[in-house]
Amino acid sequence: MMRLATLLRLTGSVLLLLSLSACSLFDTRDDVYVDLVGLEPLPSQDMEARFAVKLRVQNPNESAIRYNGIALELRVNNRPLATGVSDESGEVPRYGERVISVPITISAFSVLRQAWGVAASAPSSHASVPYELNGKLGGGLWGAARFTDTGELTLPAQ
């Protein structure tokens, strides 16, 4: 009897693991589209600047994306500039969009690294600087919905 119970537990565990790994085969969700649509100053401490970044998140999928938290990282000129997190929860409807506000922090040291990098590269009069925004909408049935936006910022002529 003990041997049968052990065999049943083992078989059940194997079936559970197989069914969980099979779920990843059905994740055909397309990446979300994210655009920066606003930037508002927030109260800051002495050695930092804080902003509320407003992102328009578009969901090109058949099902809604439920999220519980969001994280962002902004890199400029291949260097980290700002990070932000929010425990906001909500839903981006299927084939719909939602504007999400995320507080970000820019430390004084990040600004110094950026200034040093721009000065060291001796930009031309119409130089552009690459940026990369990485983030994720946490939670949901399929885990985090990750997104990336890249481009170039054109520096003003001197």
Coordinates of N, CA and C in Angstrom, one line a residue:
M1 N 0.8 -1.2 0.0 CA 0.0 0.0 0.0 C 0.9 1.3 0.0
M2 N 1.9 1.2 0.8 CA 2.8 2.4 0.9 C 3.5 2.6 -0.5
R3 N 3.8 1.5 -1.1 CA 4.5 1.6 -2.4 C 3.6 2.2 -3.5
L4 N 2.3 1.9 -3.5 CA 1.3 2.4 -4.4 C 1.1 3.9 -4.2
A5 N 1.1 4.4 -2.9 CA 0.9 5.8 -2.6 C 2.1 6.6 -3.1
T6 N 3.3 6.0 -2.9 CA 4.5 6.7 -3.4 C 4.5 6.8 -4.9
L7 N 4.1 5.8 -5.6 CA 4.1 5.7 -7.0 C 3.0 6.7 -7.5
L8 N 1.9 6.8 -6.9 CA 0.9 7.8 -7.3 C 1.4 9.2 -7.1
R9 N 2.0 9.5 -6.0 CA 2.6 10.8 -5.7 C 3.6 11.2 -6.8
L10 N 4.5 10.3 -7.1 CA 5.5 10.5 -8.1 C 4.9 10.8 -9.4
T11 N 3.9 10.0 -9.8 CA 3.2 10.1 -11.1 C 2.5 11.5 -11.1
G12 N 1.9 11.9 -10.1 CA 1.2 13.2 -10.0 C 2.1 14.3 -10.1
S13 N 3.3 14.2 -9.5 CA 4.3 15.3 -9.5 C 4.8 15.4 -11.0
V14 N 5.1 14.3 -11.6 CA 5.6 14.4 -13.0 C 4.6 15.0 -13.9
L15 N 3.3 14.6 -13.8 CA 2.3 15.1 -14.6 C 2.1 16.6 -14.4
L16 N 2.2 17.1 -13.1 CA 2.1 18.5 -12.8 C 3.3 19.3 -13.5
L17 N 4.5 18.8 -13.4 CA 5.6 19.4 -14.0 C 5.5 19.5 -15.5
L18 N 5.0 18.4 -16.1 CA 4.8 18.4 -17.6 C 3.8 19.4 -18.0
S19 N 2.7 19.5 -17.2 CA 1.6 20.4 -17.6 C 2.1 21.9 -17.4
L20 N 2.9 22.2 -16.4 CA 3.4 23.5 -16.2 C 4.4 23.9 -17.4
S21 N 5.2 23.0 -17.8 CA 6.1 23.3 -18.9 C 5.4 23.4 -20.2
A22 N 4.3 22.7 -20.3 CA 3.5 22.8 -21.6 C 2.8 24.2 -21.7
C23 N 2.6 24.9 -20.6 CA 1.9 26.2 -20.6 C 2.8 27.2 -21.3
S24 N 4.1 27.0 -21.2 CA 5.0 28.0 -21.9 C 5.0 27.8 -23.4
L25 N 4.6 26.7 -23.9 CA 4.5 26.5 -25.3 C 3.3 27.3 -25.9
F26 N 2.3 27.6 -25.1 CA 1.2 28.3 -25.6 C 1.2 29.8 -25.5
D27 N 2.3 30.3 -25.0 CA 2.5 31.8 -24.8 C 2.9 32.4 -26.2
T28 N 1.9 32.8 -26.9 CA 2.1 33.4 -28.2 C 1.8 34.9 -28.2
R29 N 1.9 35.5 -27.0 CA 1.6 36.9 -26.8 C 2.6 37.8 -27.5
D30 N 2.1 38.8 -28.3 CA 3.0 39.7 -28.9 C 3.5 40.7 -27.9
D31 N 4.6 41.4 -28.1 CA 5.1 42.4 -27.2 C 4.2 43.6 -27.2
V32 N 4.1 44.2 -26.1 CA 3.3 45.5 -26.0 C 4.1 46.6 -26.6
Y33 N 3.4 47.7 -27.1 CA 4.0 48.9 -27.6 C 4.0 49.9 -26.5
V34 N 5.1 50.6 -26.3 CA 5.1 51.6 -25.2 C 5.7 52.9 -25.8
D35 N 5.0 54.0 -25.5 CA 5.5 55.3 -25.9 C 5.5 56.3 -24.7
L36 N 6.5 57.1 -24.6 CA 6.6 58.2 -23.6 C 5.6 59.3 -24.0
V37 N 4.7 59.6 -23.2 CA 3.7 60.7 -23.5 C 3.7 61.8 -22.6
G38 N 4.4 61.8 -21.5 CA 4.5 62.9 -20.6 C 5.5 62.8 -19.5
L39 N 5.9 63.9 -19.0 CA 7.0 63.9 -18.0 C 6.7 65.1 -17.0
E40 N 6.4 64.8 -15.8 CA 6.1 65.9 -14.8 C 7.1 65.8 -13.6
P41 N 7.5 67.0 -13.1 CA 8.4 67.0 -12.0 C 7.7 66.5 -10.7
L42 N 8.5 65.8 -9.9 CA 8.0 65.4 -8.5 C 8.9 65.9 -7.5
P43 N 8.4 66.0 -6.2 CA 9.3 66.5 -5.1 C 10.6 65.5 -5.1
S44 N 11.7 66.1 -4.9 CA 13.0 65.4 -4.9 C 13.8 65.7 -3.6
Q45 N 14.8 64.9 -3.4 CA 15.8 65.1 -2.3 C 16.9 65.9 -2.9
D46 N 18.0 66.1 -2.1 CA 19.1 67.0 -2.5 C 19.9 66.5 -3.7
M47 N 20.2 65.2 -3.7 CA 21.1 64.7 -4.8 C 20.4 63.9 -5.8
E48 N 19.1 64.3 -6.1 CA 18.4 63.5 -7.1 C 17.3 64.4 -7.8
A49 N 16.9 64.0 -8.9 CA 15.7 64.6 -9.6 C 14.7 63.5 -9.8
R50 N 13.4 63.8 -9.5 CA 12.4 62.8 -9.7 C 11.3 63.3 -10.6
F51 N 10.8 62.4 -11.4 CA 9.8 62.8 -12.4 C 8.7 61.7 -12.5
A52 N 7.5 62.1 -12.8 CA 6.5 61.1 -13.1 C 6.5 60.9 -14.6
V53 N 6.9 59.7 -15.1 CA 6.9 59.4 -16.5 C 5.5 58.8 -16.9
K54 N 4.9 59.4 -17.9 CA 3.6 58.8 -18.4 C 3.9 58.0 -19.6
L55 N 3.5 56.8 -19.6 CA 3.7 55.8 -20.7 C 2.4 55.4 -21.3
R56 N 2.2 55.4 -22.6 CA 1.0 54.9 -23.2 C 1.4 53.4 -23.6
V57 N 0.7 52.5 -23.0 CA 1.0 51.1 -23.3 C -0.2 50.5 -24.1
Q58 N 0.2 50.0 -25.3 CA -0.8 49.4 -26.2 C -0.6 47.9 -26.3
N59 N -1.7 47.2 -26.2 CA -1.8 45.8 -26.2 C -2.3 45.2 -27.5
P60 N -1.4 44.7 -28.4 CA -1.9 44.1 -29.7 C -2.3 42.7 -29.6
N61 N -2.8 42.2 -28.5 CA -3.1 40.8 -28.3 C -4.6 40.6 -28.1
E62 N -5.0 39.3 -28.3 CA -6.4 38.8 -28.2 C -6.9 38.9 -26.8
S63 N -6.0 38.9 -25.8 CA -6.5 38.9 -24.4 C -5.9 40.1 -23.6
A64 N -6.6 40.5 -22.6 CA -6.1 41.6 -21.8 C -4.9 41.2 -21.1
I65 N -4.1 42.2 -20.7 CA -2.9 42.0 -19.9 C -3.1 42.6 -18.6
R66 N -3.2 41.7 -17.6 CA -3.3 42.2 -16.2 C -1.9 42.4 -15.6
Y67 N -1.7 43.5 -14.9 CA -0.4 43.7 -14.3 C -0.5 44.1 -12.9
N68 N 0.5 43.9 -12.1 CA 0.6 44.2 -10.7 C 2.0 44.7 -10.5
G69 N 2.3 45.9 -10.9 CA 3.6 46.5 -10.7 C 4.2 46.8 -12.1
I70 N 5.1 47.8 -12.1 CA 5.9 48.1 -13.3 C 7.2 48.6 -12.9
A71 N 8.2 48.3 -13.7 CA 9.6 48.7 -13.5 C 10.2 49.2 -14.8
L72 N 11.0 50.3 -14.7 CA 11.6 51.0 -15.8 C 13.1 51.2 -15.6
E73 N 13.8 51.2 -16.7 CA 15.2 51.6 -16.7 C 15.5 52.4 -18.0
L74 N 16.0 53.6 -17.8 CA 16.4 54.4 -19.0 C 17.9 54.5 -19.1
R75 N 18.4 54.1 -20.2 CA 19.8 54.2 -20.5 C 20.0 55.3 -21.6
V76 N 20.9 56.2 -21.4 CA 21.3 57.2 -22.5 C 22.7 57.1 -22.7
N77 N 23.1 57.0 -24.0 CA 24.5 56.9 -24.4 C 25.1 55.7 -23.8
N78 N 24.3 54.6 -23.8 CA 24.8 53.3 -23.2 C 25.2 53.3 -21.8
R79 N 24.6 54.3 -21.0 CA 24.9 54.4 -19.6 C 23.6 54.6 -18.9
P80 N 23.4 54.0 -17.7 CA 22.2 54.1 -16.9 C 21.9 55.6 -16.5
L81 N 20.7 56.0 -16.7 CA 20.4 57.4 -16.3 C 19.3 57.4 -15.3
A82 N 18.2 56.7 -15.4 CA 17.1 56.7 -14.5 C 16.5 55.4 -14.3
T83 N 15.9 55.2 -13.2 CA 15.2 53.9 -12.9 C 13.9 54.3 -12.1
G84 N 12.9 53.5 -12.2 CA 11.7 53.7 -11.5 C 10.8 52.5 -11.4
V85 N 10.0 52.4 -10.3 CA 9.1 51.3 -10.1 C 7.8 51.9 -9.5
S86 N 6.8 51.1 -9.7 CA 5.5 51.5 -9.2 C 4.7 50.2 -8.9
D87 N 4.0 50.2 -7.8 CA 3.2 49.0 -7.5 C 1.7 49.1 -8.0
E88 N 1.5 50.0 -8.9 CA 0.2 50.2 -9.5 C -0.2 48.9 -10.2
S89 N -1.5 48.6 -10.1 CA -2.0 47.4 -10.7 C -3.2 47.8 -11.6
G90 N -3.4 47.0 -12.6 CA -4.5 47.3 -13.5 C -4.5 46.4 -14.7
E91 N -5.1 46.8 -15.8 CA -5.3 45.9 -16.9 C -5.2 46.8 -18.2
V92 N -4.5 46.3 -19.2 CA -4.5 46.9 -20.5 C -5.4 46.0 -21.4
P93 N -6.6 46.6 -21.8 CA -7.5 45.8 -22.5 C -7.0 45.2 -23.8
R94 N -7.7 44.1 -24.2 CA -7.3 43.5 -25.5 C -7.5 44.5 -26.6
Y95 N -6.5 44.6 -27.5 CA -6.5 45.5 -28.6 C -6.8 46.9 -28.1
G96 N -6.3 47.3 -26.9 CA -6.5 48.6 -26.3 C -5.3 49.2 -25.8
E97 N -5.4 50.3 -25.1 CA -4.3 51.0 -24.5 C -4.6 51.6 -23.2
R98 N -3.6 52.0 -22.5 CA -3.8 52.6 -21.2 C -2.5 53.5 -20.9
V99 N -2.8 54.6 -20.2 CA -1.6 55.5 -19.8 C -1.3 55.2 -18.4
I100 N 0.0 54.9 -18.1 CA 0.4 54.5 -16.8 C 1.5 55.5 -16.4
S101 N 1.4 55.9 -15.1 CA 2.4 56.9 -14.6 C 3.3 56.1 -13.7
V102 N 4.6 56.4 -13.9 CA 5.7 55.7 -13.1 C 6.7 56.7 -12.6
P103 N 6.9 56.8 -11.3 CA 7.9 57.8 -10.8 C 9.3 57.2 -11.1
I104 N 10.2 58.1 -11.6 CA 11.5 57.7 -11.9 C 12.5 58.6 -11.1
T105 N 13.7 58.1 -10.8 CA 14.7 58.9 -10.1 C 16.0 59.0 -10.9
I106 N 16.5 60.2 -11.0 CA 17.8 60.4 -11.7 C 18.7 60.9 -10.6
S107 N 19.8 60.1 -10.3 CA 20.7 60.6 -9.3 C 21.7 61.6 -9.8
A108 N 22.3 62.4 -9.0 CA 23.3 63.3 -9.4 C 24.5 62.6 -10.0
F109 N 24.8 61.4 -9.5 CA 26.0 60.7 -10.1 C 25.7 60.2 -11.5
S110 N 24.4 59.9 -11.8 CA 24.0 59.5 -13.2 C 24.2 60.7 -14.1
V111 N 23.8 61.9 -13.6 CA 23.9 63.1 -14.5 C 25.4 63.4 -14.7
L112 N 26.3 63.2 -13.7 CA 27.7 63.4 -13.9 C 28.3 62.4 -14.9
R113 N 27.9 61.2 -14.8 CA 28.4 60.2 -15.8 C 27.9 60.5 -17.2
Q114 N 26.7 61.0 -17.3 CA 26.3 61.4 -18.7 C 27.0 62.6 -19.2
A115 N 27.2 63.6 -18.3 CA 28.0 64.8 -18.8 C 29.4 64.4 -19.1
W116 N 30.0 63.6 -18.3 CA 31.4 63.1 -18.6 C 31.5 62.4 -19.9
G117 N 30.5 61.5 -20.2 CA 30.5 60.8 -21.4 C 30.3 61.6 -22.7
V118 N 29.4 62.6 -22.6 CA 29.2 63.5 -23.7 C 30.4 64.4 -23.9
A119 N 31.0 64.9 -22.9 CA 32.2 65.7 -23.0 C 33.4 64.9 -23.6
A120 N 33.5 63.6 -23.2 CA 34.6 62.8 -23.7 C 34.4 62.4 -25.2
S121 N 33.2 62.3 -25.6 CA 32.9 61.9 -27.0 C 33.1 63.0 -28.0
A122 N 33.2 64.3 -27.6 CA 33.4 65.4 -28.5 C 32.3 65.4 -29.6
P123 N 31.1 65.6 -29.3 CA 30.0 65.5 -30.3 C 30.1 66.5 -31.4
S124 N 29.7 66.2 -32.6 CA 29.6 67.1 -33.7 C 28.4 68.1 -33.5
S125 N 28.2 69.0 -34.4 CA 27.2 70.0 -34.2 C 25.8 69.4 -34.2
H126 N 25.6 68.3 -34.9 CA 24.3 67.7 -34.9 C 24.3 66.3 -34.4
A127 N 25.1 66.1 -33.3 CA 25.2 64.7 -32.8 C 23.9 64.2 -32.2
S128 N 23.8 62.9 -32.3 CA 22.7 62.3 -31.6 C 23.2 61.3 -30.6
V129 N 22.4 61.1 -29.6 CA 22.8 60.2 -28.5 C 21.7 59.1 -28.4
P130 N 22.2 57.8 -28.4 CA 21.3 56.7 -28.3 C 20.6 56.6 -27.0
Y131 N 19.4 56.2 -26.9 CA 18.7 55.9 -25.7 C 18.0 54.5 -25.8
E132 N 17.8 54.0 -24.6 CA 17.1 52.7 -24.5 C 16.2 52.7 -23.3
L133 N 14.9 52.4 -23.4 CA 14.0 52.3 -22.3 C 13.6 50.9 -22.2
N134 N 13.9 50.2 -21.1 CA 13.6 48.8 -20.8 C 12.6 48.8 -19.6
G135 N 11.6 47.9 -19.7 CA 10.7 47.8 -18.6 C 9.9 46.5 -18.6
K136 N 9.1 46.4 -17.6 CA 8.2 45.2 -17.6 C 7.0 45.6 -16.8
L137 N 5.9 45.0 -17.2 CA 4.6 45.0 -16.5 C 4.6 43.7 -15.7
G138 N 4.6 43.7 -14.4 CA 4.7 42.5 -13.6 C 3.4 41.8 -13.4
G139 N 3.5 40.5 -13.1 CA 2.3 39.7 -12.8 C 1.6 39.2 -13.9
G140 N 0.4 38.8 -13.7 CA -0.5 38.2 -14.7 C -0.3 36.7 -14.9
L141 N -1.1 36.1 -15.6 CA -1.1 34.7 -15.8 C 0.2 34.2 -16.5
W142 N 0.7 35.0 -17.5 CA 1.8 34.5 -18.3 C 3.1 35.1 -17.7
G143 N 3.1 35.8 -16.6 CA 4.3 36.4 -16.0 C 4.4 37.8 -16.5
A144 N 5.6 38.4 -16.5 CA 5.9 39.8 -16.9 C 5.8 40.0 -18.4
A145 N 5.2 41.1 -18.8 CA 5.2 41.6 -20.2 C 6.3 42.6 -20.3
R146 N 7.4 42.2 -20.9 CA 8.6 43.0 -21.1 C 8.5 43.9 -22.3
F147 N 9.1 45.1 -22.3 CA 9.1 46.0 -23.4 C 10.4 46.7 -23.5
T148 N 10.8 47.1 -24.7 CA 12.0 47.9 -25.0 C 11.7 48.9 -26.0
D149 N 12.2 50.2 -25.8 CA 12.0 51.2 -26.8 C 13.4 51.8 -27.0
T150 N 13.9 51.9 -28.2 CA 15.2 52.4 -28.5 C 15.1 53.5 -29.5
G151 N 16.0 54.4 -29.6 CA 16.1 55.5 -30.5 C 17.2 56.4 -30.3
E152 N 17.2 57.6 -30.9 CA 18.3 58.5 -30.7 C 17.7 59.9 -30.4
L153 N 18.4 60.6 -29.5 CA 18.0 61.9 -29.1 C 19.0 62.9 -29.8
T154 N 18.5 63.8 -30.6 CA 19.3 64.8 -31.3 C 19.7 65.9 -30.4
L155 N 21.0 66.2 -30.2 CA 21.4 67.3 -29.4 C 21.2 68.6 -30.1
P156 N 20.8 69.7 -29.4 CA 20.7 71.0 -30.1 C 22.0 71.5 -30.7
A157 N 21.9 72.2 -31.8 CA 23.2 72.8 -32.4 C 23.7 73.8 -31.4
Q158 N 25.0 74.0 -31.4 CA 25.7 74.9 -30.5 C 25.8 76.3 -31.0

